[in-house]
């Protein structure tokens, strides 16, 4: 996983403040850090230690039981790639670090992770590489020992090196399908002349392609940067600080520092001298992007410029800004407007991103964005507006501290700069001192013509004049009481409250010809304002209390989720409940949200995301002719046919007390539940929607294939069939063990991942499912509140090179057939079951997840999920799993969806059952090559009548 900033990290929920590098502590002395609330925003008592070899150790008891998160940030990112032709190695070592050591080769390492029920991964950014694992507390010593070994004794052969290099190239190709990635790539390359920020975290394509030839240099890079004086070990969770420090010193204290290794200087970027413009011509249809950026400051925890920039970008380009209201909500020329202030070690680009609905508006939108920057450097913000922004930062930070993993991962992003727990505390102290004049002077320093970088991306031609921006200085001149409700209440000491309003209505209730009505109705309630307040007024009112109110619509559930600090719950409810009880239903909001939903279907899903497209299409094919037969977003024709009156009618029928369950978690004030009962009691009592008919997925006869013809660099594959097993079925735990062993989502432990990705380096991951998992490419676990009465078994192969698609399909089918016929071994069963026994805690680690799973369990009619699953898993046997697989799974009757460029060629290969082959850059074991020959000659027996080709623009059309 690579990461540069929140935008290109799929808008991950992380605090965007980071920290600059400072001098390291010299003493090997343990001392508590002062955490008194009056001085610091972090409420934990941390212990810091610097070992004699320079390694920094930070131990943070979080107060959450059972779990420990180990984060190991290394002060090495793409910034450290100083030699020409050698970009991408920081990210590459994120991969190679999972190749193991002599003591813990990959298989043994993964077995240890499985036995611990752990979830581990890593990411790389401009300035750091972070390795993180979350596990049960009893495995702390084992994890510290194993991780210390791979940092000190990483071992890999040239063959493994070359295999991983090709996997990295596959990851690049996957990312290159995303317009935002290519936009970022072009922006950096045009903006920088000297500094290593000129290339993305992935590196230059030519360097990635040459990476298999750089084995010797890889050792140089590793030995140069992976040293104890560049590393921090963060241990957070249910831990004893003194014992933990002793364990770290026991296993990490023998690591040798760099000694006399020559210091490597990072090239300094000269001061910019003129405005820059760059453009990306996108080959396939997509919505255009315009970015306006300025060379900005590096982060500092003592100077004001970075902290001021953080608030400036939020105030002028965030969702409460005047520009957002103008471009997104009123004029509706833009459907996304996002600020980015990455906060790198060295000065970096401060950017505002806008996605346009029409290329014709590119110049207009660019100038509107420039005018906002000009306003920031001309007129100071009001003291009240600034105070609201500060409060939003503080409350927004507190709301993230709801589980050990989040606390530890947040710390890692700050600690790595000078390897200090207190960096974040210092940042907020700087924020607290900011004045309107501080923001004004910062804007005047950085928002100048010489520092300007404009970058665009589009498929269609942009208007004349886009390449020549106006001077910034010319744009602004100076100067129902007690109603009974179904409830789920979970009390905890966390002051951040989660409130869920779950209505048993979703896209399965969409009328024929109006597919997408449930999704648009839910969005109109969450983002269309109330009669009293427009949505921009609501956002401004929620801003100082860092409150949020969002909606998730699925097949049979629509869930509104509110998050608010208990101190602000009463004013929060006064603002958000009228959105549901007395909605605004304004025509301009309807048009804006309808356009956005159509773009999400045609651009975000159909045009820009082969991975989710294949999974969604497979669902549609299997459930064709049923209420599940179209995406939650709807169809193109369905969305276009929806009127505002349709939405009003649907809301009246669907949002009733009979359909509602209320969930609340956190340190719940006594008055909260009575308020909710009184206010929500005014909803209509009974549902106006008819009951859904009984239905099940269509079982394929033999192998049925839909090939989606699309201009794409890689080939995505999904296949499966319907199953009768849901969470309430007796065989759900058994199939869960099967699923985890065969293809645990985003886990390198799984069998498919090992066979296709690790051993053969064919793609970025291979997974199996027994429940729907929308948005799977962005997260480890499925969202709660997507419970469904009908499910499918699915195997998802992340995109492979087109020439390998036939072989990849055969490998996955071969492994599935073997598993069904031969069953799991007792050893694999025991290891996977023990993993799941512990992993279930991680699935439900957050307060929001616990509440969501509780609501889902109520819907399915089962006990509390973690207790239920652990009891069922404990009683399970390998015979139960093998019986359930034979009863519920098939390798013969499968529905397949494949997205590729050469659809006709692939169809011919499938129908002719041509022998498939694969070539490797690195030497492979003879046994693997023989297995490839066997697999490549296997007959799938797909008749021509069972294969159809669909142009991508016809998918979800109606």
PDB file of C-alpha atoms in Angstrom, residues 604-606 608-618 716 718 745 769 773-778 794 796 798 899 956:
ATOM      1  CA  UNK A 604     -16.590   6.392 -10.616  1.00  0.00           C
ATOM      2  CA  UNK A 605     -17.876   2.817 -10.961  1.00  0.00           C
ATOM      3  CA  UNK A 606     -18.231   2.092 -14.653  1.00  0.00           C
ATOM      4  CA  UNK A 608     -12.732   4.403 -13.386  1.00  0.00           C
ATOM      5  CA  UNK A 609     -12.923   1.258 -11.278  1.00  0.00           C
ATOM      6  CA  UNK A 610     -12.656  -2.138 -12.990  1.00  0.00           C
ATOM      7  CA  UNK A 611     -12.338  -3.925  -9.645  1.00  0.00           C
ATOM      8  CA  UNK A 612     -15.615  -2.773  -8.117  1.00  0.00           C
ATOM      9  CA  UNK A 613     -17.323  -2.817 -11.525  1.00  0.00           C
ATOM     10  CA  UNK A 614     -16.684  -6.540 -11.959  1.00  0.00           C
ATOM     11  CA  UNK A 615     -17.940  -7.389  -8.487  1.00  0.00           C
ATOM     12  CA  UNK A 616     -21.048  -5.238  -8.887  1.00  0.00           C
ATOM     13  CA  UNK A 617     -21.818  -6.703 -12.314  1.00  0.00           C
ATOM     14  CA  UNK A 618     -21.457 -10.242 -10.967  1.00  0.00           C
ATOM     15  CA  UNK A 716     -10.206  -7.862 -13.777  1.00  0.00           C
ATOM     16  CA  UNK A 718     -14.794 -12.042 -10.667  1.00  0.00           C
ATOM     17  CA  UNK A 745      -9.862  -9.974   2.045  1.00  0.00           C
ATOM     18  CA  UNK A 769     -16.279 -13.898  -0.090  1.00  0.00           C
ATOM     19  CA  UNK A 773     -18.385  -6.568   0.287  1.00  0.00           C
ATOM     20  CA  UNK A 774     -18.949  -3.281  -1.571  1.00  0.00           C
ATOM     21  CA  UNK A 775     -16.082  -0.763  -1.584  1.00  0.00           C
ATOM     22  CA  UNK A 776     -13.684  -3.613  -0.832  1.00  0.00           C
ATOM     23  CA  UNK A 777     -10.698  -2.096  -2.587  1.00  0.00           C
ATOM     24  CA  UNK A 778     -10.530   0.659   0.043  1.00  0.00           C
ATOM     25  CA  UNK A 794     -17.431 -15.035  -4.944  1.00  0.00           C
ATOM     26  CA  UNK A 796     -12.236 -11.772  -6.906  1.00  0.00           C
ATOM     27  CA  UNK A 798      -7.504  -8.083  -8.740  1.00  0.00           C
ATOM     28  CA  UNK A 899     -13.274  -6.785 -17.782  1.00  0.00           C
ATOM     29  CA  UNK A 956     -26.034  -0.659 -15.939  1.00  0.00           C
TER      30      UNK A 956
END
